[in-house]
Every structure is written in structure tokens, then in C-alpha cells.
Amino acid sequence: MEGSYGAPPPPESVQKKFALPVDSEHKATEFRLFSVAAPHMRAFHLSWVSFFACFVSTFAAPPLLPIIRDDLDLTATDIGNAGIAAVSGAVFARVAMGTACDLFGPRLASAALTLITAPAVYCTAIANSPASFLLVRFFTGFSIATFVSTQFWMSSLFSSKVVGTANGVAGGWGNLGGGATQLIMPLVFDLIHNIGSTKFTAWRIAFFIPALFQTLSAYAIFFLGQDLPDGNYSQLHKSGDKHKDNFSQVFYHAITNYRGWILALTYGYCFGVELTIDNIIAQYFYDRFNVNLHTAGIIAASFGLANLFSRPGGGILSDIMAKRYGMRGRLWALWTVQTLGGIFCILLGKVGSLGVSIAVMIIFSVFVQAACGLTFGIVPFVSRRSLGIVSGMTGGGGNVGAVLTQVIFFRGSRFSTETGITLMGVMIICCSLVIMSIYFPQWGGMFCGPSSKVTTEEDYYMSEWNSAEKERGIHMASMKFSENSRSERGRRVESAPTPINGTPSTYV
Amino acid sequence: MAVVEGFLVATLLLSCLASTSYGVTFSSLQKTLVVSASNQQGKVLKGGEGNITITWSYNNSFPAGTDSAYKTVKVKLCYAPISQQDRAWRKTVDNLEKDKTCQHNIVSRPYSPSNNKFTWSVERDVPTATYFIRAYAYNSADEEVAFGQNTDAHKTTNLFQVEAISGRHASLDIASICFSAFSIVSLFGFFFLEKRKAKSAEKK
């Protein structure tokens, strides 16, 4: 495979031995969960742990709101606004993060963001008014843009056969933080309160725990991580092995690809819904069913904790469907699972007893989180050149969904929380319908097969490069990717026409 | 699958049973207790420092024997309407089991028709808000049977304010600032190190 496109064979210094089997791009073709071998599995563990830490910080306030709202004299509107602020920062941060990954590499981008948002978490301990509370939640919320670097990193290190699984597990275990924090924060608060602090001091001290965790994980990424199988961006840029891409070209190809926009919208109604629930569910159970703080935290936690297996399950399902049905299978699975999530959401708002409510919530969480995993089984194939920005747009769309949903249904006192939940379910079902419009000419869409005029993966991915760039040979990574993505045809791979294995100048 | 269904049905039945209990309603109670508090107009009580003296007694203008069922009296700190606005967690509801108006207990005493006095020092976990005092009389089954409050029926007179402690301490402030500064400095350190590594890769 090496050198078949006219490029000189890689020098001996780059011929490394990897702990996992790799393809022509040196991406791992297997996903071994219990290994920490550099660079693939180590990067996996570093990225999900730091993303987990960011989620813990961003949603550290909701389980302690019954205390914080008394200390800072917050109204329901203040709380709603802070919840919206917490997820709105990341809308643009995620797109910016996508750009940063494309240009500087996921390792530096995620370590930098994690470290720069840590002060917001430290300063939550000194908030003293609704305004300052809103500000700290706003800036802390930027940290969950590390989602994009997680997905980008996994997409850079794992081949298309396992990318859905890698993305799903990394994303899911990171999102777990939103659930774990609902358990961790009340526990830490109780501990500090029992040692002797008053309630209004104990919650402040409790915030140092997520802040320190975040700082430490940033250090770990910087010192132990590696961007690509062959090295870090900065080294590869200088040694000439990796070309430093042109931002405006990368940006243009991302925003002109309609599939990125559609996935951004639908992600708003699986992940955005997940973020919304993380913000409101503890208070919902505390206020509606009169359970105590601890119990409300445990119930809320079980929503986020389902991420342990549900989002990875979505990713795995995506890869399984792709094996048999290719990209069309991935699309059908996404639409089905997300719509079912909407149905259970409608139900959640309707049930009035505690036990059934918890059961429905758990089922709902499995479907909604699996839909997130399924979405990122598709994202790596939308664009190769602009993977970072497309990931960022989709991720950002998730946050836009969270902002919109909270503004429309969960702010102030217009709807009761249970009515808001039901209406949110209706919105999920409606917005998921657009998945039907995604179409890849080389693979097809939900209702149509691949294009009748022979279109190959190379045609699709090479259209992102112009002839001048191809002459300079900087499109090679996309070429290799096109070859490797042929598996998205599903079982038809054996009978597919072999593309012209030739020089790039054939494609204009 | 059948096991899951069975579990769901069982939970449903149990929860139906659990939610059939009724509470006493506030509108069914008579205002037979006279409650007064020593707060001065315009003076704000500070959490952890201020105190307030409460006296309560039975109103003798009610027919004799009305208080025969009273066993204990619980005096509570209650939120005035202005502190309940846009805060559904402090809502006034007629069913006393669901009512959240009075969330802080001041004192609990066996019932006696007169000579009841208590000086309460404002605890440190009382939030900043406007309050009034209400006393409930309970019977031997621990159900509310009567009440009294130091304000009128619309809860507009004799209200007093509490200013809570902030919970902040100088040591916390300093720790927050120091750790934040440390994070930013580390970030610059990372960029510097990265540039150096890249330069040495170039030289190779």
C-alpha cells in the first residue's frame, strides 16, 4: 500500500512498530479497551478522562442548586439563565476547537482548553450573586468543547472499521461525568459539611475537587499524549511529514457540506437533550417528588451514568450496521434510535409516580445517548479535510439544541417542568426527520441507493482539494482515507467496481 | 423482557399505593393562636448573629375546649410572598404535606395556653429573604389542628428580613485566585515547551 500513489516510501525513522494492528494511515484497526499502549489506546484513555473531568465541572452546580439557590438568593429565572449559559459558551467554543484541532492538533488544543477553563471552576467558590454565578457557569461550560478534540483524536487514530466504537466509548465515558457529578458533588458536600463547615461554605469548598481534577488531566494530556500515530503536529509540521493546512479552505469545505449542518441539527436533539436533562433533572425530582438532595442526586446520576454503555453501544451498533449495510445502515439506525428516544421523552413528562418515572427516565437515557454515539459513527465520513470543523459544528449544534430547548421550555415559570419534558420529546421526533435528507453519492441515503453514475469514495473526498493542491501532493491523507472508507459500502464491497488505482491527476 | 415488564408493573402498583395519603389542608385550620415576634421595623437580622424573641398564646375568645386536642406547638420560620416569587421550591399550597412555605423549624414545645416565650438566634444556614413567624398546634396523632402567625392573612404586615452569611472566607478567596493563576501560568509553560520541542525536531 505504501508508495502506490507515486509518493516516495516513508523513511526508515517513521517505520514504527505499533502495539495494535494498523492500516496504511497507521490508524489502529482494533479497539482494545484494557490496553494503555501508546499512541492509540493511551490517547483514548487520556481524552475520555479529561473530557469526563470537564463534564464533572460543567454540571457540578445542578446537584447542589438547592443549597446554592438559598446562598445566592437565586430565582427560577436566574437558575434557568445560568443553565443556559453553561451550555451556550460551548456552541462557538466547539467550532473554534474544531479549527484548533485541524490546525494545531487535538493534544495541544484539548490541554489548552481544559487548563484555561479551570480558573472558572476555582472561581465558582467565590461567586456571590446571580450575575457572578451565571458568569462562572458560562465560562466553565466552554470546557465541554473538549468533546470535539476527543472525537477528532479518535478519528485520527482509529480506522473506519472501529471509529464508531472508539468515538462512542470516548464520548460516552466522557459524558458519564454529567452523571457522576450528580453523585460526587452531594457526597463531597456532605463530607465537608460534616467535618464542620456551614452549608454555605461547604458547597464552595466542594468545587475545588472538579477544578483540581481538570487541572491534573490537562497536565496528563500534554505530557503523555500524541496527536497522530506518527508523532505530534508541531514535530510533523517542522519535519515536513504533515502539511499545515490552509484555514480558509478547511473552513469553506466544512460549511458548504450540507450534511454537517443536518447532523448539527439532529445532534442538538440527542446530545442537546442530554445536556438539558443534566441541568434540570435533579431539581425536578427534588421538587416534584419531594425526595431529599442525596436521592435526587442519585436519580439524576443514573441518567448520566447510562452513558457507560449506551453511547458506546450506539457507536458499536453503528459499526455493526455499517459492516452489513454500509452507510445506509448507519443512517437508519440513527433515525430509529433517536425517534424512539423522543417517544420515551414524551412519556417521561406524563408519568406522575416516582418509580415509573425513574424507569422511563433510564430507558429514555439509553436511547438518547445511543443516538449520540450513532451520530459520531457518521461524522468522520462527512469530510476528511475538514474533519475538525465538521466535528465542531456537530458538537456545537448539540449545544445549540440545549440552549434552544432550555430557553423555550425550561426557563422561568411558563411551563411546568413535566410539560416542558413532554414538549421536548415532540421536538426530538420532529427534528430527527431531517436525517432522511442525508445522501452520500458513493453510498446512498436512507431511501436512495448510491448514485447511478459511478461515484467512488475518491471522487467524494478528492472534491475537497483543488488541482493546485493535488499537484503539491498535500491531499495524500484524504486519498488513503478514501481507500480505507470503502468498507462503508457494506456487503456490496466484493461486487463493487474497483476504482481507478491511479495518479491523482485523473480526477479534476 | 417479561421480567422487565413484571418489574415495571410492580413498581407502578407500589407507587400508586404510596401516593394515596392525604394531608391536612391549611384552609381547614383555625387561627386560634396569637403569635408575636420582637422584630423592629426596618432592622435586618444577620445570619449567625441576630436573634428574635417569639411569644405565643391561646386566644381565649374562641369557645372553651377548642384547644383540648392540642398536644405540641411547633414554631416555624416562613417565607413572605415576596421571597416566594419565581421560586417554585417555596410555593404555598393548601395541602400541608406539599406546602413549602415554612421550611425552617425554630422550636417545638408541649402545648400550654399562655406564658410561651422563646428567643431564637438566627442560624447560619438561613437564606437571605423576607420572613414571618407561624406556629402550628398539633394533636397526639401529629397532625396540624390550628395555627397562629405574627402577620395578617395576606402576609403583608410585621415581616422581617434576614441577611444570610455569604459562606465566603478570605482563605477560600486566596486559594481560588492562586490556583487559577497557576493554571494560566502552566498554560504558557506548555506553549513554550511545545515550541522548544518543535525547534529541536526541525534541527534533527
XYZ file of C-alpha atoms in Angstrom:
712
model
C 0.000 0.000 0.000
C 2.807 2.422 0.840
C 4.077 4.285 -2.154
C 1.356 3.129 -4.549
C 0.254 6.701 -5.205
C 3.570 7.929 -6.503
C 4.830 9.311 -3.189
C 8.290 8.218 -2.066
C 8.271 5.385 0.516
C 8.451 6.722 4.092
C 11.959 6.937 5.571
C 13.086 4.244 7.994
C 12.788 6.558 11.004
C 8.982 6.617 10.586
C 8.572 2.829 10.214
C 7.495 2.242 13.794
C 6.173 -0.893 15.354
C 2.728 -0.387 16.887
C 1.197 -2.396 19.687
C -2.078 -2.669 17.757
C -2.632 -3.741 14.146
C -2.726 -0.658 11.893
C -3.783 0.294 8.366
C -1.978 2.355 5.744
C -2.524 5.578 7.693
C -1.148 3.859 10.832
C -4.608 4.055 12.357
C -5.470 1.174 14.664
C -7.863 -1.356 13.156
C -8.704 -2.826 16.522
C -10.002 -1.241 19.693
C -8.574 -2.827 22.837
C -10.252 -1.254 25.818
C -7.928 -2.514 28.527
C -4.681 -1.550 26.858
C -2.833 1.717 27.501
C -0.349 1.228 24.679
C 0.931 4.432 23.115
C -0.159 6.144 20.981
C -3.636 4.804 20.197
C -5.098 3.422 23.414
C -3.180 5.815 25.611
C -4.670 8.752 23.723
C -8.083 7.154 24.100
C -7.792 6.946 27.879
C -6.328 10.446 28.211
C -9.046 12.000 26.096
C -12.011 10.354 27.776
C -10.716 11.056 31.276
C -10.132 14.754 30.594
C -13.483 15.087 28.846
C -15.058 13.367 31.873
C -13.383 15.934 34.147
C -14.774 18.805 32.071
C -18.268 17.363 32.256
C -17.989 16.938 36.007
C -17.067 20.617 36.331
C -19.736 21.911 33.963
C -22.535 20.065 35.751
C -21.163 20.341 39.279
C -23.651 23.099 40.177
C -27.048 21.426 39.398
C -26.984 18.799 42.180
C -26.050 21.478 44.713
C -28.603 24.009 43.477
C -30.947 23.561 46.455
C -28.115 24.948 48.605
C -26.688 27.435 46.122
C -30.095 28.962 45.350
C -30.506 29.819 49.016
C -26.973 31.166 49.424
C -27.045 33.405 46.360
C -30.806 34.202 46.539
C -31.463 32.881 43.037
C -34.866 32.876 41.379
C -36.067 30.200 38.964
C -35.222 32.582 36.129
C -31.662 33.061 37.421
C -31.211 29.311 37.633
C -32.610 28.822 34.133
C -30.347 31.502 32.720
C -27.271 30.011 34.374
C -28.178 26.605 32.978
C -28.479 28.088 29.510
C -25.209 29.971 29.929
C -23.463 26.742 30.940
C -24.193 25.149 27.593
C -24.157 28.181 25.317
C -20.466 29.021 25.607
C -19.553 25.720 24.060
C -21.587 26.433 20.892
C -18.834 28.549 19.424
C -16.084 27.000 21.505
C -16.774 23.673 19.813
C -16.427 25.125 16.332
C -13.292 27.002 17.390
C -12.000 23.771 18.886
C -12.577 22.012 15.591
C -10.452 24.627 13.846
C -7.771 24.383 16.528
C -7.623 20.616 16.080
C -7.308 20.907 12.332
C -4.502 23.417 12.700
C -2.651 22.577 15.937
C -3.643 19.046 16.764
C -6.027 17.644 19.382
C -3.415 17.196 22.115
C -2.447 20.843 22.436
C -5.970 22.071 21.754
C -7.589 19.999 24.482
C -4.856 20.528 27.079
C -5.046 24.271 26.480
C -8.832 24.486 26.740
C -9.002 22.283 29.833
C -6.394 24.422 31.547
C -7.825 27.774 30.551
C -11.312 26.923 31.857
C -10.035 25.593 35.204
C -9.957 29.122 36.716
C -13.716 29.430 36.113
C -14.265 26.349 38.260
C -11.954 27.614 41.024
C -13.773 30.932 40.974
C -17.191 29.282 41.380
C -16.152 29.008 45.021
C -16.161 32.788 45.342
C -19.389 33.567 43.453
C -21.660 35.849 45.473
C -24.596 36.899 43.257
C -26.838 35.624 40.454
C -24.674 37.514 37.948
C -21.377 36.032 39.114
C -22.972 32.579 39.261
C -24.061 32.940 35.654
C -20.598 34.042 34.589
C -18.753 31.151 36.210
C -21.187 28.634 34.734
C -20.783 30.290 31.335
C -17.002 30.094 31.309
C -16.873 26.630 32.849
C -19.193 25.448 30.074
C -16.547 26.236 27.446
C -14.605 23.218 28.701
C -17.018 20.704 27.195
C -15.768 21.769 23.792
C -13.081 19.172 24.551
C -15.652 16.803 23.125
C -14.530 17.863 19.684
C -10.863 17.162 20.380
C -11.859 13.758 21.771
C -13.750 12.796 18.636
C -11.132 14.308 16.339
C -8.354 12.472 18.153
C -10.187 9.154 17.953
C -10.973 9.703 14.285
C -7.277 10.375 13.664
C -6.064 7.268 15.440
C -8.678 4.619 14.676
C -9.667 3.226 11.274
C -13.183 3.359 9.841
C -13.918 -0.198 10.999
C -13.672 0.800 14.673
C -14.062 4.597 14.568
C -17.722 4.411 15.621
C -16.812 2.302 18.620
C -13.813 4.463 19.583
C -15.810 7.688 19.243
C -18.769 6.198 21.075
C -16.819 4.914 24.054
C -14.691 8.072 24.374
C -17.713 10.343 24.045
C -19.882 8.194 26.281
C -17.396 7.775 29.075
C -16.709 11.486 28.981
C -20.440 12.332 29.136
C -20.529 9.984 32.128
C -19.111 12.950 34.018
C -22.519 14.634 33.785
C -23.975 11.734 35.723
C -21.081 11.061 38.047
C -21.054 14.681 39.184
C -24.631 14.348 40.490
C -23.291 11.704 42.866
C -19.855 13.145 43.542
C -20.830 16.706 44.421
C -23.511 15.895 47.037
C -21.101 13.377 48.589
C -18.222 15.827 48.722
C -20.585 18.482 50.058
C -21.831 16.144 52.811
C -18.298 15.235 53.776
C -17.214 18.839 54.093
C -20.422 19.817 55.893
C -19.979 17.002 58.412
C -16.390 17.985 59.101
C -17.730 21.264 60.358
C -18.351 23.833 57.629
C -21.709 25.516 57.339
C -23.734 24.638 54.270
C -22.997 27.936 52.575
C -19.237 27.363 52.853
C -19.231 23.610 52.235
C -20.596 23.861 48.695
C -17.877 26.360 47.801
C -15.052 24.159 49.028
C -16.608 21.234 47.151
C -15.907 22.952 43.831
C -12.159 22.591 44.303
C -12.443 18.884 43.635
C -13.591 19.124 39.994
C -11.249 22.058 39.456
C -8.187 20.120 40.583
C -9.226 17.058 38.596
C -9.458 19.229 35.474
C -6.025 20.767 36.022
C -4.385 17.391 36.527
C -5.947 15.876 33.431
C -4.654 18.770 31.302
C -1.139 18.008 32.518
C -1.558 14.321 31.715
C -2.656 15.040 28.154
C 0.199 17.402 27.493
C 2.935 15.136 28.784
C 1.606 11.714 27.830
C -0.453 12.228 24.683
C 0.396 12.201 20.984
C -1.674 13.692 18.150
C -1.124 11.156 15.393
C 0.301 7.654 15.189
C 3.451 9.102 13.685
C 4.013 11.993 16.071
C 2.736 15.368 17.202
C 1.522 18.086 14.821
C 4.275 20.526 15.726
C 7.019 17.962 15.084
C 5.399 16.666 11.916
C 4.855 20.199 10.603
C 8.500 21.086 11.075
C 9.862 17.843 9.684
C 7.632 18.234 6.655
C 5.725 14.984 7.174
C 2.499 16.836 7.801
C 1.383 19.766 5.818
C -0.041 22.728 7.723
C -3.408 23.213 6.065
C -4.972 26.473 4.895
C -7.655 27.621 7.322
C -9.961 29.321 4.851
C -10.029 26.239 2.606
C -10.707 23.947 5.543
C -13.456 26.280 6.767
C -15.039 26.625 3.317
C -15.253 22.879 2.751
C -16.816 22.409 6.162
C -19.578 24.987 5.868
C -20.516 24.127 2.293
C -21.150 20.476 3.135
C -24.871 20.329 3.960
C -24.515 17.021 5.785
C -22.538 18.740 8.537
C -25.424 21.158 9.111
C -28.023 18.392 9.223
C -26.029 16.394 11.736
C -25.551 19.584 13.767
C -29.340 19.968 13.979
C -30.062 16.346 14.857
C -27.261 16.236 17.400
C -28.983 19.152 19.101
C -31.868 16.770 19.731
C -29.964 13.912 21.225
C -26.976 15.490 22.904
C -28.680 18.832 23.480
C -31.488 16.989 25.215
C -28.938 15.107 27.324
C -27.359 18.385 28.471
C -30.775 19.855 29.260
C -31.714 16.862 31.370
C -28.354 17.038 33.196
C -29.288 20.601 34.152
C -32.889 20.103 35.249
C -33.395 16.560 36.411
C -32.059 16.713 39.986
C -34.203 19.747 40.807
C -37.184 18.089 39.025
C -37.077 15.010 41.252
C -36.312 17.070 44.375
C -39.213 19.432 43.843
C -41.859 17.201 42.212
C -41.428 14.002 44.173
C -40.121 15.518 47.423
C -37.052 13.322 47.672
C -34.018 14.653 49.535
C -30.880 16.112 47.975
C -28.980 12.844 48.120
C -31.737 10.822 46.490
C -32.364 13.432 43.813
C -28.637 13.304 43.044
C -28.630 9.526 42.754
C -31.627 9.522 40.424
C -30.160 12.289 38.305
C -26.858 10.448 38.234
C -28.408 7.301 36.832
C -29.388 9.301 33.757
C -25.821 10.326 33.018
C -24.332 7.042 34.176
C -26.218 5.158 31.474
C -23.563 6.687 29.221
C -21.235 3.962 30.407
C -22.752 1.586 27.932
C -25.440 3.408 25.977
C -23.350 5.846 23.954
C -20.637 3.252 23.260
C -23.496 0.910 22.386
C -24.645 3.427 19.804
C -21.162 3.578 18.331
C -20.853 -0.194 18.253
C -24.309 -0.530 16.694
C -23.245 1.969 14.034
C -20.181 -0.107 13.176
C -22.205 -3.348 13.130
C -24.828 -1.834 10.818
C -22.070 -0.499 8.577
C -20.497 -3.922 8.254
C -23.677 -5.311 6.750
C -25.486 -2.343 5.248
C -22.761 0.280 4.970
C -23.516 3.958 5.475
C -27.235 3.431 4.806
C -27.372 1.149 7.816
C -25.740 3.807 9.976
C -28.335 6.369 8.885
C -31.332 4.109 9.508
C -30.042 3.131 12.939
C -29.591 6.777 13.897
C -33.092 7.830 12.855
C -34.777 4.853 14.532
C -32.965 5.173 17.856
C -33.345 8.945 18.088
C -37.071 8.821 17.328
C -37.577 6.180 19.987
C -35.740 8.487 22.391
C -38.293 11.182 21.592
C -41.179 8.841 22.329
C -39.808 7.933 25.754
C -39.208 11.600 26.489
C -42.885 12.366 25.894
C -43.712 9.538 28.278
C -41.336 10.820 30.962
C -43.206 14.092 31.241
C -46.508 12.263 31.565
C -45.819 9.775 34.362
C -46.629 11.028 37.837
C -45.222 8.437 40.172
C -41.648 8.198 41.295
C -40.887 4.570 40.469
C -42.271 4.595 36.927
C -40.671 7.990 36.317
C -37.233 6.617 37.147
C -37.754 3.561 34.957
C -38.883 5.643 31.965
C -36.023 8.067 32.506
C -33.473 5.270 32.323
C -34.953 3.826 29.123
C -35.086 7.333 27.652
C -31.451 7.936 28.566
C -30.299 4.758 26.820
C -31.946 5.750 23.551
C -30.938 9.381 23.580
C -27.302 8.600 24.392
C -27.101 5.783 21.865
C -28.276 8.310 19.266
C -25.270 10.478 20.188
C -22.971 7.539 19.614
C -24.650 6.765 16.299
C -24.239 10.368 15.135
C -20.496 10.183 15.562
C -20.385 6.963 13.662
C -21.388 9.090 10.647
C -19.488 12.359 11.277
C -15.980 11.022 10.406
C -17.216 10.300 6.873
C -18.765 13.669 6.105
C -15.420 15.295 5.393
C -11.807 14.206 5.679
C -10.085 17.510 5.107
C -12.340 19.461 7.434
C -12.986 16.712 9.976
C -12.231 19.055 12.859
C -14.616 21.789 11.864
C -17.392 19.349 10.918
C -16.970 17.636 14.311
C -17.004 21.066 15.890
C -20.150 22.121 14.030
C -21.969 18.948 15.004
C -20.803 19.264 18.594
C -21.725 22.949 18.603
C -25.131 22.050 17.215
C -25.591 19.811 20.227
C -25.134 22.780 22.491
C -27.415 24.989 20.379
C -30.098 22.347 20.874
C -29.525 22.508 24.628
C -29.750 26.318 24.642
C -32.910 26.396 22.497
C -34.625 23.689 24.498
C -33.902 25.343 27.828
C -34.936 28.795 26.586
C -38.217 27.550 25.131
C -39.291 25.029 27.758
C -37.307 25.348 30.987
C -36.821 28.979 31.819
C -38.839 30.883 34.387
C -42.299 29.625 35.191
C -44.152 29.434 31.854
C -44.330 25.637 31.586
C -44.195 23.241 34.475
C -41.102 21.090 34.197
C -43.096 17.977 33.317
C -44.885 19.748 30.453
C -41.545 21.023 29.215
C -40.181 17.479 29.153
C -43.113 16.187 27.099
C -42.871 19.030 24.597
C -39.135 18.425 24.310
C -39.941 14.839 23.294
C -42.192 16.078 20.498
C -39.429 18.355 19.267
C -36.946 15.454 19.218
C -39.204 13.439 16.924
C -39.792 16.348 14.555
C -36.156 17.386 14.267
C -34.966 13.814 13.690
C -36.907 13.662 10.439
C -34.183 15.602 8.604
C -31.859 12.596 8.811
C -33.832 11.345 5.855
C -32.282 14.040 3.687
C -28.640 12.960 4.171
C -27.272 11.460 0.951
C -23.776 10.300 0.050
C -23.403 9.830 -3.740
C -20.994 6.932 -3.249
C -23.065 5.096 -0.635
C -26.662 6.355 -0.773
C -29.057 7.708 1.836
C -31.947 6.334 3.884
C -34.293 5.945 0.939
C -31.974 6.027 -2.082
C -29.103 3.804 -3.168
C -25.732 5.130 -4.397
C -25.699 7.433 -7.419
C -26.479 5.805 -10.784
C -23.415 7.321 -12.376
C -20.437 5.543 -10.870
C -19.154 7.641 -7.972
C -16.388 6.402 -5.751
C -15.083 7.379 -2.353
C -12.107 9.046 -4.015
C -14.445 11.285 -6.046
C -16.191 12.432 -2.892
C -13.117 13.096 -0.735
C -10.920 14.450 -3.546
C -13.539 17.085 -4.370
C -12.285 18.895 -1.266
C -8.922 19.570 -2.903
C -8.234 21.679 -5.993
C -5.724 20.690 -8.686
C -3.000 23.042 -7.455
C -3.126 21.428 -4.014
C -3.140 17.958 -5.552
C -0.054 18.836 -7.549
C 1.723 19.708 -4.328
C 0.717 16.303 -3.042
C -0.861 17.540 0.165
C -4.062 15.541 -0.310
C -2.447 12.180 0.386
C -4.106 11.631 3.770
C -7.519 12.004 2.099
C -6.515 9.527 -0.601
C -5.590 6.928 1.964
C -8.802 7.626 3.839
C -10.936 7.154 0.705
C -9.364 3.765 0.198
C -9.982 2.766 3.795
C -13.565 4.020 3.817
C -14.610 1.637 1.120
C -15.974 -0.563 3.880
C -18.929 1.877 4.111
C -20.432 0.159 1.081
C -21.485 -2.687 3.317
C -21.633 -6.225 1.974
C -21.504 -4.880 -1.582
C -17.723 -4.315 -1.273
C -16.855 -7.570 -3.044
C -19.045 -6.813 -6.071
C -18.220 -3.090 -6.285
C -16.363 -1.777 -9.332
C -12.703 -1.257 -8.421
C -11.842 2.444 -8.651
C -9.001 3.514 -10.871
C -5.956 2.898 -8.725
C -4.075 5.701 -10.268
C -2.494 9.062 -10.175
C -4.466 11.930 -8.700
C -4.442 13.965 -11.898
C -7.223 11.724 -13.282
C -9.716 13.465 -11.014
C -10.422 17.081 -11.670
C -38.299 -8.932 28.708
C -41.114 -10.439 30.779
C -39.049 -9.839 33.889
C -38.683 -6.170 32.986
C -42.409 -5.856 32.350
C -43.190 -7.527 35.651
C -40.822 -5.194 37.432
C -42.421 -2.142 35.842
C -45.935 -3.284 36.781
C -44.887 -3.968 40.374
C -43.269 -0.541 40.666
C -46.407 1.062 39.248
C -48.667 -0.687 41.766
C -46.417 0.126 44.719
C -46.168 3.762 43.767
C -49.951 4.008 43.385
C -50.316 2.721 46.920
C -47.732 5.136 48.188
C -49.400 8.248 46.833
C -52.873 7.831 48.331
C -52.131 9.530 51.655
C -53.818 12.897 52.202
C -52.508 15.780 54.230
C -54.338 18.283 56.354
C -55.227 21.450 54.442
C -54.265 24.891 55.675
C -57.685 26.351 54.968
C -59.244 23.886 57.425
C -57.205 25.240 60.339
C -58.459 27.861 62.750
C -56.270 30.761 63.773
C -56.569 30.152 67.495
C -53.025 31.055 68.495
C -51.745 34.568 68.916
C -48.131 34.905 67.872
C -45.918 37.936 68.124
C -42.249 38.498 67.425
C -39.851 41.133 68.664
C -38.517 42.304 65.316
C -38.168 46.043 64.886
C -39.362 47.756 61.725
C -36.540 48.151 59.198
C -33.949 46.193 61.152
C -32.298 43.367 59.251
C -31.312 40.243 61.175
C -27.945 38.757 60.348
C -27.450 35.043 59.935
C -25.441 33.570 62.787
C -25.691 36.798 64.824
C -29.174 38.274 65.147
C -31.899 36.952 67.384
C -35.621 37.338 67.697
C -37.947 36.714 70.633
C -41.232 34.964 69.891
C -44.222 34.709 72.202
C -47.365 32.712 71.583
C -50.553 32.041 73.487
C -54.057 30.712 73.054
C -56.724 33.205 72.015
C -59.371 32.983 74.708
C -62.119 34.477 72.554
C -62.625 31.035 70.983
C -65.164 28.688 72.666
C -63.793 26.771 75.620
C -62.474 23.327 74.820
C -61.276 24.226 71.321
C -57.737 23.598 72.455
C -58.415 20.281 74.165
C -56.759 18.287 71.349
C -53.599 20.385 71.212
C -50.534 18.477 72.330
C -47.485 20.228 70.861
C -46.714 23.531 69.247
C -44.076 23.937 66.541
C -42.891 27.407 65.708
C -41.556 27.877 62.189
C -39.856 30.487 60.074
C -41.889 31.094 56.923
C -41.251 32.853 53.609
C -43.186 36.018 52.851
C -44.802 36.240 49.391
C -42.064 38.483 48.039
C -39.472 35.775 48.699
C -41.657 33.164 47.059
C -41.865 34.922 43.713
C -40.350 32.910 40.837
C -39.185 30.316 43.350
C -41.394 27.273 42.985
C -39.488 25.470 45.730
C -41.024 27.820 48.303
C -44.581 27.628 46.983
C -47.630 27.904 49.215
C -50.007 25.012 48.674
C -53.140 24.273 50.664
C -52.250 20.626 51.294
C -49.871 20.970 54.216
C -47.904 17.871 53.216
C -46.875 19.566 49.995
C -46.729 23.105 51.360
C -43.263 24.641 51.272
C -43.926 27.995 52.868
C -42.383 27.186 56.243
C -39.122 25.346 55.780
C -37.200 26.240 58.925
C -38.094 24.952 62.377
C -37.496 27.335 65.237
C -38.682 25.430 68.283
C -41.043 22.664 69.340
C -42.775 22.812 72.737
C -45.558 20.982 74.533
C -48.772 22.962 74.346
C -49.599 25.468 77.031
C -52.232 28.231 76.648
C -50.020 31.066 77.879
C -46.529 32.072 79.018
C -44.775 30.781 75.922
C -41.648 32.661 75.001
C -38.562 31.726 73.018
C -35.515 33.655 71.862
C -34.174 32.251 68.639
C -30.762 33.109 67.262
C -30.755 33.100 63.505
C -28.837 30.068 62.276
C -26.099 30.274 59.708
C -27.942 28.284 57.064
C -30.970 30.585 56.888
C -31.064 32.192 53.435
C -31.436 35.902 52.688
C -35.174 36.532 52.435
C -38.221 38.197 53.983
C -39.994 36.138 56.642
C -42.810 35.897 59.124
C -43.355 33.540 62.051
C -46.046 30.902 62.208
C -46.888 28.434 64.943
C -48.788 25.200 64.303
C -50.611 23.284 67.026
C -50.511 19.504 66.649
C -52.702 16.808 68.147
C -51.470 13.496 69.506
C -51.502 11.971 66.000
C -49.023 14.685 64.966
C -51.462 16.356 62.613
C -51.895 20.122 62.388
C -55.095 21.295 64.077
C -54.611 25.045 64.465
C -52.156 27.811 63.741
C -51.164 31.372 64.553
C -48.864 33.826 62.810
C -47.386 37.217 63.570
C -48.673 38.717 60.313
C -52.102 39.260 58.728
C -53.977 36.890 56.411
C -52.304 38.359 53.318
C -48.846 38.127 54.899
C -48.012 41.788 54.402
C -47.502 43.210 57.904
C -44.789 42.642 60.503
C -42.427 40.963 58.081
C -38.737 40.970 58.807
C -35.633 40.386 56.766
C -32.720 38.081 57.317
C -29.383 38.621 55.679
C -27.557 35.340 55.312
C -23.853 34.743 55.693
C -22.177 34.565 52.311
C -20.195 31.452 53.127
C -17.098 33.045 51.679
C -13.862 33.255 53.617
C -10.647 35.056 52.879
C -8.752 31.768 52.724
C -11.122 30.440 50.057
C -10.751 33.610 48.009
C -6.974 33.410 48.124
C -6.924 29.710 47.262
C -9.190 30.260 44.259
C -7.087 33.097 42.881
C -3.809 31.249 43.413
C -4.925 28.040 41.734
C -6.395 29.993 38.837
C -3.176 31.895 38.324
C -1.235 28.638 38.485
C -3.383 27.157 35.709
C -2.782 30.103 33.378
C 0.946 30.110 34.049
C 1.053 26.363 33.322
C -0.631 27.026 30.003
C 2.070 29.432 28.927
C 4.605 26.892 30.110
C 3.030 24.278 27.820
C 3.208 26.524 24.756
C 6.822 27.365 25.483
C 7.774 23.702 25.883
C 5.956 22.777 22.698
C 7.781 25.411 20.670
C 11.074 24.133 22.006
C 10.277 20.536 21.106
C 9.274 21.559 17.589
C 12.508 23.514 17.113
C 14.610 20.532 18.149
C 12.652 18.303 15.728
C 13.471 20.786 12.980
C 17.141 20.718 13.793
C 17.312 16.895 13.511
